mmCIF file of C-alpha atoms in Angstrom:
data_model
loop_
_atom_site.group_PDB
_atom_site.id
_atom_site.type_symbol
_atom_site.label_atom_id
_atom_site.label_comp_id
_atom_site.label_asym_id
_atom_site.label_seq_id
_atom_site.Cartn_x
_atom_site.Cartn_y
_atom_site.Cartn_z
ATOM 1 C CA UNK A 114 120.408 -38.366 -61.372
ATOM 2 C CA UNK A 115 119.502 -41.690 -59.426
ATOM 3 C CA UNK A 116 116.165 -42.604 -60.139
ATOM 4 C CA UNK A 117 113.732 -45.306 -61.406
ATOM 5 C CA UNK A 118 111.732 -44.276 -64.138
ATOM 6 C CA UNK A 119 108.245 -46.008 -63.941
ATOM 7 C CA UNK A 120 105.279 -45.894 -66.664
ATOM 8 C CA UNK A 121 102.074 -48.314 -65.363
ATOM 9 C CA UNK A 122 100.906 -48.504 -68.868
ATOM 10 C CA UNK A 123 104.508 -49.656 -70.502
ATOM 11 C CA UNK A 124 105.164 -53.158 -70.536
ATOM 12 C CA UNK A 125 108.732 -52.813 -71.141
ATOM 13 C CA UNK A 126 110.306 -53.800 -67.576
ATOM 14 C CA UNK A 127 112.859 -50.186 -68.088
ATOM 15 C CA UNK A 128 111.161 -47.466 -70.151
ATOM 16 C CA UNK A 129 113.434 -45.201 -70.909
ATOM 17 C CA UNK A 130 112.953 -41.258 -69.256
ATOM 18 C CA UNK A 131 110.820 -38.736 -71.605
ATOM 19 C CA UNK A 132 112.899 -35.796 -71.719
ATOM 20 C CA UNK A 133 112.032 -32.532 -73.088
ATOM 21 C CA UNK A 134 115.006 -30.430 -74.482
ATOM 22 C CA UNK A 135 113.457 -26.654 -73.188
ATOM 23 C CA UNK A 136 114.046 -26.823 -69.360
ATOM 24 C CA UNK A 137 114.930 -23.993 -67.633
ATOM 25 C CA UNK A 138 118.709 -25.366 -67.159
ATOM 26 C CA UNK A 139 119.279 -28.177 -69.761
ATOM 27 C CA UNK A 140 117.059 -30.588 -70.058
ATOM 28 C CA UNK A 141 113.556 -31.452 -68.367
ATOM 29 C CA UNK A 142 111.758 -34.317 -67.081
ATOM 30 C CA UNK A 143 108.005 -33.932 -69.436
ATOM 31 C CA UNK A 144 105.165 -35.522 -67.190
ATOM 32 C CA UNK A 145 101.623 -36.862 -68.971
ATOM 33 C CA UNK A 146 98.046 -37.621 -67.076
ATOM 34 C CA UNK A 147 97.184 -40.053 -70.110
ATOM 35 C CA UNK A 148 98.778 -42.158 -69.671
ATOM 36 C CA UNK A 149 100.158 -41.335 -66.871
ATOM 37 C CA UNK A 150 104.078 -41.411 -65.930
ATOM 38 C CA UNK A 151 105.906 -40.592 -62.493
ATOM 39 C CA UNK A 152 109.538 -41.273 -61.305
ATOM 40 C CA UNK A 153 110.462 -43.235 -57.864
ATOM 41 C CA UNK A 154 113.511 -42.374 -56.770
ATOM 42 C CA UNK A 155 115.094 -46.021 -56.101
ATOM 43 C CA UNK A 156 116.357 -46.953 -52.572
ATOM 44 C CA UNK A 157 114.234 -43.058 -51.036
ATOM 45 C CA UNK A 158 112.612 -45.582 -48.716
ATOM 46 C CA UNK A 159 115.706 -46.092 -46.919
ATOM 47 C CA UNK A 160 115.383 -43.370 -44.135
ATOM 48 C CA UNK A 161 117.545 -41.196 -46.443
ATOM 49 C CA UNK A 162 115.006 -38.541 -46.502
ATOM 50 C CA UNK A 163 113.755 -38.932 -42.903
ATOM 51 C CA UNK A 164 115.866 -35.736 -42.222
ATOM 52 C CA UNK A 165 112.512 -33.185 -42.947
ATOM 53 C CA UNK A 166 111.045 -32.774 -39.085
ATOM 54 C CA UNK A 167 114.587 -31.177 -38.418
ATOM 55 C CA UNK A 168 114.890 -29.307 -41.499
ATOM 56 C CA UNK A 169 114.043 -29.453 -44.815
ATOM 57 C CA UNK A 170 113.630 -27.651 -48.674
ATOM 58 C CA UNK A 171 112.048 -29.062 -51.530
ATOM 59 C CA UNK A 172 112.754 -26.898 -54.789
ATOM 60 C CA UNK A 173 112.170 -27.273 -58.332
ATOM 61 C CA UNK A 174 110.740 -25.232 -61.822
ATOM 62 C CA UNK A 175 107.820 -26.726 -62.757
ATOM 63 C CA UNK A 176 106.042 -25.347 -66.103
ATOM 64 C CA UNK A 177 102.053 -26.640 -66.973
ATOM 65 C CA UNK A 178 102.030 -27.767 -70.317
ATOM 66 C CA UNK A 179 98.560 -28.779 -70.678
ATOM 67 C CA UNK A 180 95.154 -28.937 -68.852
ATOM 68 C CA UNK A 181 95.529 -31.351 -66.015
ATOM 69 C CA UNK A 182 92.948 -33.735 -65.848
ATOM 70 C CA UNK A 183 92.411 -34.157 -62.325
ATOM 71 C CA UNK A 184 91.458 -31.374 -58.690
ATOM 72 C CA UNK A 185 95.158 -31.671 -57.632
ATOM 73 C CA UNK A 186 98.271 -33.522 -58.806
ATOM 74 C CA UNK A 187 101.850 -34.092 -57.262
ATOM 75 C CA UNK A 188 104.861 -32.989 -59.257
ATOM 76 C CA UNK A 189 107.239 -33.872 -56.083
ATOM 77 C CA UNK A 190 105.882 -36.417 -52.856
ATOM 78 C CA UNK A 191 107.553 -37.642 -50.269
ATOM 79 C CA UNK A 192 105.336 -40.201 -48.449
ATOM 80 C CA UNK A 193 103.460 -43.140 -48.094
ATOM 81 C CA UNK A 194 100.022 -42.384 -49.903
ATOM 82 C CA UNK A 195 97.886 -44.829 -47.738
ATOM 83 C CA UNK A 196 94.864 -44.954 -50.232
ATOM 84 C CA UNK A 197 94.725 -44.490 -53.765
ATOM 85 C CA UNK A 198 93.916 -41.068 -54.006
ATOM 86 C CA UNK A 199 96.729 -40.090 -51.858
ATOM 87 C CA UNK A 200 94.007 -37.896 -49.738
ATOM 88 C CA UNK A 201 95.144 -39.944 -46.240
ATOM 89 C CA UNK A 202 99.278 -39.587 -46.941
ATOM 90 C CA UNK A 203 99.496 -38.612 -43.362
ATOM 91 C CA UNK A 204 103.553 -38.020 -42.888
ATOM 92 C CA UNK A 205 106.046 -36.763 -45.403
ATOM 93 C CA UNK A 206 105.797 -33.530 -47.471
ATOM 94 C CA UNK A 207 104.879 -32.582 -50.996
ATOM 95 C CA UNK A 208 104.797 -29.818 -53.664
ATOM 96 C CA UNK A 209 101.067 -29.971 -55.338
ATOM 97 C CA UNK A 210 99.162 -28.517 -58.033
ATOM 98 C CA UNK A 211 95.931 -27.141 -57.182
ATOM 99 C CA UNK A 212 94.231 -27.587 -60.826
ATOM 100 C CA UNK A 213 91.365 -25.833 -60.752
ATOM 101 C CA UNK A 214 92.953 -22.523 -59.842
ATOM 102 C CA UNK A 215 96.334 -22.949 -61.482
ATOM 103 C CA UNK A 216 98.114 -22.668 -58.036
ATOM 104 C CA UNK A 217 100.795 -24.613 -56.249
ATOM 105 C CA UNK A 218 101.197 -25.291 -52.803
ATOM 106 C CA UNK A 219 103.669 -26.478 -50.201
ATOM 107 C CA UNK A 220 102.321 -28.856 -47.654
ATOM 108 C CA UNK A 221 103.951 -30.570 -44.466
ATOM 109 C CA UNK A 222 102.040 -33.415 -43.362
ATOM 110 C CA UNK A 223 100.942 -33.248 -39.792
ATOM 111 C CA UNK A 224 101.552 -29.162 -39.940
ATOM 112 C CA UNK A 225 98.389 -28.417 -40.380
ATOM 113 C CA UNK A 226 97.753 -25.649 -43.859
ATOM 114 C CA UNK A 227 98.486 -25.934 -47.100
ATOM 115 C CA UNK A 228 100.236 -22.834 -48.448
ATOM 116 C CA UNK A 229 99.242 -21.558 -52.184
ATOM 117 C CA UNK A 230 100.800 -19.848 -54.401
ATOM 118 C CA UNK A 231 98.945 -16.981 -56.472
ATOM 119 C CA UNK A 232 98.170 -18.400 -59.673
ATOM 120 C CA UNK A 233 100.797 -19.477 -61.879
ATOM 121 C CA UNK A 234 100.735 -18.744 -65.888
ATOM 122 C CA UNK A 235 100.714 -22.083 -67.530
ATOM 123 C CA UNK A 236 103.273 -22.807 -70.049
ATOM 124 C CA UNK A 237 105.924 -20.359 -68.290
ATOM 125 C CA UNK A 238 108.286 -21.680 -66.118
ATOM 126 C CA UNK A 239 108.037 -21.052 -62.237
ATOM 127 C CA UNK A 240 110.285 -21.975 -59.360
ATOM 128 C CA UNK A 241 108.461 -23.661 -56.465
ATOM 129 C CA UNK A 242 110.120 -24.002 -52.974
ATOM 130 C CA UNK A 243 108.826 -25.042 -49.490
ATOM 131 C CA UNK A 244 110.596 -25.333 -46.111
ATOM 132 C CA UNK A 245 110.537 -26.396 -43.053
ATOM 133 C CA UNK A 246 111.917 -26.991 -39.925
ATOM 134 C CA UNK A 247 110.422 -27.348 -35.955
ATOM 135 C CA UNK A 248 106.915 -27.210 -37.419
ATOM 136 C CA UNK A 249 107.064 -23.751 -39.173
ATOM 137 C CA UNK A 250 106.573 -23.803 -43.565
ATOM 138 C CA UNK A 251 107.147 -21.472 -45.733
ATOM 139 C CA UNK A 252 106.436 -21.428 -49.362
ATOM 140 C CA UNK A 253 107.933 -19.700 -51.861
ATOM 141 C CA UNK A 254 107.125 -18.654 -55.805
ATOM 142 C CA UNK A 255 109.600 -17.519 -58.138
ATOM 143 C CA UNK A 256 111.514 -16.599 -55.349
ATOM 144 C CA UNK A 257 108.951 -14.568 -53.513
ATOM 145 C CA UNK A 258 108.304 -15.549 -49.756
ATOM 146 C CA UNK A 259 104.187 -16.325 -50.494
ATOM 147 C CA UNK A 260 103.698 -17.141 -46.679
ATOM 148 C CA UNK A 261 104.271 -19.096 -43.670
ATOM 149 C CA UNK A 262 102.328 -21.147 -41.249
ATOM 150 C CA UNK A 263 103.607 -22.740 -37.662
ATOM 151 C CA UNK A 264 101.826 -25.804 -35.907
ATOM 152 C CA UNK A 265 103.435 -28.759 -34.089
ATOM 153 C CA UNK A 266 106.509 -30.613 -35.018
ATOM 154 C CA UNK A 267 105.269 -33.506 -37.264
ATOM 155 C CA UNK A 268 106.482 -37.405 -36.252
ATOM 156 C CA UNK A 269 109.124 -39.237 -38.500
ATOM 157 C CA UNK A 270 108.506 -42.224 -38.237
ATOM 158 C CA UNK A 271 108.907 -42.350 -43.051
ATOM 159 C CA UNK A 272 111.268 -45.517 -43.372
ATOM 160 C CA UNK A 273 108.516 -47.339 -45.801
ATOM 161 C CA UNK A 274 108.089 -43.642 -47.699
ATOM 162 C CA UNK A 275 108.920 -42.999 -51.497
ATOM 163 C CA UNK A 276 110.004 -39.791 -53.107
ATOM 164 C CA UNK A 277 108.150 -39.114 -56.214
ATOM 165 C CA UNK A 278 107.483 -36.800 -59.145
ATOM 166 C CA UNK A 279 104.598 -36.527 -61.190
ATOM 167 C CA UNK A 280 102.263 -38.842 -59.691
ATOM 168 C CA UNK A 281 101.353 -41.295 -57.198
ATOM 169 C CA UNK A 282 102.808 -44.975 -57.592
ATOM 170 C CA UNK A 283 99.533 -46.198 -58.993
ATOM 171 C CA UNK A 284 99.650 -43.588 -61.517
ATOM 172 C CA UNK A 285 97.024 -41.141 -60.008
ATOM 173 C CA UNK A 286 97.453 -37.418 -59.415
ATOM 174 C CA UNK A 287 99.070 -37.189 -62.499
ATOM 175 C CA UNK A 288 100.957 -34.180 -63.461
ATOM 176 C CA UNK A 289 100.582 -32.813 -67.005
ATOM 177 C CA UNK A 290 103.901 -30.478 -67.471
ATOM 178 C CA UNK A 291 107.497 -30.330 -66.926
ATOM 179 C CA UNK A 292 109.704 -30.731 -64.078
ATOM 180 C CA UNK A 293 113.636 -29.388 -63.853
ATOM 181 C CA UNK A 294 116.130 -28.753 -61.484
ATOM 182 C CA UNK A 295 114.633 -30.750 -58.377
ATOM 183 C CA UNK A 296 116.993 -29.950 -55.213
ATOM 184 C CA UNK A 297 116.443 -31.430 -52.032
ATOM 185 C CA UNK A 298 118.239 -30.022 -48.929
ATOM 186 C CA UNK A 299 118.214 -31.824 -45.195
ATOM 187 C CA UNK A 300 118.365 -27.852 -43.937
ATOM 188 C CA UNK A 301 115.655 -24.952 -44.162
ATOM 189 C CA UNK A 302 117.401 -22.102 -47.028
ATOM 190 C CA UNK A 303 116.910 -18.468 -45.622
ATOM 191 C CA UNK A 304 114.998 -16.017 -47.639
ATOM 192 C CA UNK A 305 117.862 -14.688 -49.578
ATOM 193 C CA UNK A 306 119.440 -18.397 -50.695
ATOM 194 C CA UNK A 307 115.957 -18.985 -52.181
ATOM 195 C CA UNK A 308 115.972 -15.824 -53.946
ATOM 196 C CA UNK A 309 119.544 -16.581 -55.430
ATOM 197 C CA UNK A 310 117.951 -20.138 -56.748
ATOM 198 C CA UNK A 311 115.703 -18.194 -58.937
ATOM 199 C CA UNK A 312 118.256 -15.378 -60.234
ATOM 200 C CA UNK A 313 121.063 -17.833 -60.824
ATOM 201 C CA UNK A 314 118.837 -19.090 -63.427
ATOM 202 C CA UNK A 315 116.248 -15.784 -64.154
ATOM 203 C CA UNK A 316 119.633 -12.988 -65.626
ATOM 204 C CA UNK A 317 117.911 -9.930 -64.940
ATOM 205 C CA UNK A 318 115.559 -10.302 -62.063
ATOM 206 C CA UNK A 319 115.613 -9.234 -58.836
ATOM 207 C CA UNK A 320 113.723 -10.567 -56.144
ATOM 208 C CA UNK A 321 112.634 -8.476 -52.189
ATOM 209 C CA UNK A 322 113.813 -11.277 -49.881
ATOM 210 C CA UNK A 323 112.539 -9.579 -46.687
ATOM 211 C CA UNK A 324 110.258 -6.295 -46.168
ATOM 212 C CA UNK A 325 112.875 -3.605 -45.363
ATOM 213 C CA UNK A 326 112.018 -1.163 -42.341
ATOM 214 C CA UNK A 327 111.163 2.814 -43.619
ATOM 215 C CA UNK A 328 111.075 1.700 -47.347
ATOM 216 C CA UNK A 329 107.999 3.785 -48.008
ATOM 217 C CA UNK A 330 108.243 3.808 -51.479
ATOM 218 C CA UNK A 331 108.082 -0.440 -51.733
ATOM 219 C CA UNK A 332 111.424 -0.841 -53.645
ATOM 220 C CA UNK A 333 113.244 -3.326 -50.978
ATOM 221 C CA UNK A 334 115.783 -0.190 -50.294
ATOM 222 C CA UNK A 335 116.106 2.674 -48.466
ATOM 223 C CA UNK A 336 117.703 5.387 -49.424
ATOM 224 C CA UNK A 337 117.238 9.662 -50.303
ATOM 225 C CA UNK A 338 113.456 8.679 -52.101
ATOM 226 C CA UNK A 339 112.041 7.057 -49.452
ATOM 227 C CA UNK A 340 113.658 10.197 -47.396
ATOM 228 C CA UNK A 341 111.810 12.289 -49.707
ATOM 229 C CA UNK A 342 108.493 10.625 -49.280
ATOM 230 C CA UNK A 343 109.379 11.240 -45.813
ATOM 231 C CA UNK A 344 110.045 14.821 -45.919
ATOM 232 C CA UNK A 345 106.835 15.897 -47.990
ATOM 233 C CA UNK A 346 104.405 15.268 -44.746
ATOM 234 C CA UNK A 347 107.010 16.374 -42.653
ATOM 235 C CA UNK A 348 105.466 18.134 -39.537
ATOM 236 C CA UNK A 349 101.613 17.141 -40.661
ATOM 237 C CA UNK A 350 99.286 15.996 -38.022
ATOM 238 C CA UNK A 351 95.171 15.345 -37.791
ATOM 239 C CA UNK A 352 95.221 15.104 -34.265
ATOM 240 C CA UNK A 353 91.580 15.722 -33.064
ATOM 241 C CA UNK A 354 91.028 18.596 -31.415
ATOM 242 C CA UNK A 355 94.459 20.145 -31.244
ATOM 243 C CA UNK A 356 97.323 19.906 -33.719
ATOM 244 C CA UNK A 357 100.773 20.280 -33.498
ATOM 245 C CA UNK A 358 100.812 22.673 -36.383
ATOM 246 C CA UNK A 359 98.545 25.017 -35.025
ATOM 247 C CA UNK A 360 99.132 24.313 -30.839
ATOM 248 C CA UNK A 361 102.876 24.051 -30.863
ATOM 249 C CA UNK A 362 103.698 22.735 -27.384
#
């Protein structure tokens, strides 16, 4: 970790990271709306991250810890927010919380939808992942392809942009919860590398990276079930007025 940790309301010129022991691998970064803290990673507006129109993933675990206090928040931005809401960022990318529904989206700037998550339990941890590349998203919870949208490759022009978590420079869209293993990649992951994110750190789960052709029975395999399924309407047909069952050709 490389970052600047930044609280508007502490006067001490290096405030020292809140850290909360129970992440999902180590320790977490713990986020409050009042008052209201955010991280800018140091030297982001450098071009280093100018990489997304060609390709891009954003990942993390975020986990709500308490009732956030405003419509949406940002627990990861990359931009430029050109008012103080943040409502006119026009380039860049970010991971938001819509509040009043308890969902999270993933959100290209100049690609034009926002794609949301179903909602999220609060105070349970949940991976978050959006990617992009050529002007197609995708969006992904706990694994789980949610959907995608295309529209027009976005311009790059981000050399004065920030990344952030938790909140906006000027300390609004506050995040109220936990943030852990961020990852940033300059590539778009497949379906089945963000599935392995969330089982390297879920033991036990298993995740349907891609709907499988002839798996009737909707257990992401095929095999002698499915077959069976299969089999038990073998030779039925409601064809209207003849039927193969009782017109054999």
């Amino acid at each position: 970790w490389t970052g600047e940790y930044v609280d508007p309301n502490e006067l001490h010129p290096t405030p020292t990271p809140v850290y909360n022991p129970d992440g999902i691998d180590g320790k977490a970064f713990e986020f409050s709306a009042d008052p209201p803290t955010f991280i800018r990673v140091i030297n982001s507006n450098d071009g280093s991250f100018d990489f997304y129109p060609h390709g891009l993933t954003a990942s993390c675990w975020i986990k709500s810890t308490q009732p956030q206090t405003e419509n949406y928040t940002y627990p990861i931005l990359y931009g430029n927010p050109s008012d103080a809401s943040g409502d006119a960022t026009t380039r860049g990318w970010c991971i938001q919380n819509k509040t009043d529904s308890e969902t999270f989206g993933g959100h290209v700037f100049d690609v034009g939808a926002t794609i949301y998550s179903p909602a999220l339990t609060a105070n349970e941890w949940h991976m978050l992942t959006l990617t992009h590349v050529g002007g197609t998203i995708a969006f992904y919870a706990d694994g789980q392809l949610v959907g995608s949208y295309t529209d027009t490759t976005p311009s790059f022009t981000l050399m004065d942009s920030l990344l952030l978590m938790g909140a906006l420079p000027n300390g609004v869209r506050s995040y109220n919860g936990l943030l852990d293993d961020v990852r940033i990649y300059n590539y778009p992951l497949d379906p089945y590398q963000v599935a392995t994110l969330y089982t390297n750190l879920v033991p036990g789960a298993t995740i349907c990276a891609e709907p499988v052709a002839n798996d009737l029975n909707d257990d992401c395999i095929v095999n002698l079930a499915d077959f069976a399924i299969f089999a038990a309407s073998w030779l039925d047909c409601h064809e209207v007025p003849t039927c193969l069952t009782v017109n054999p050709q």
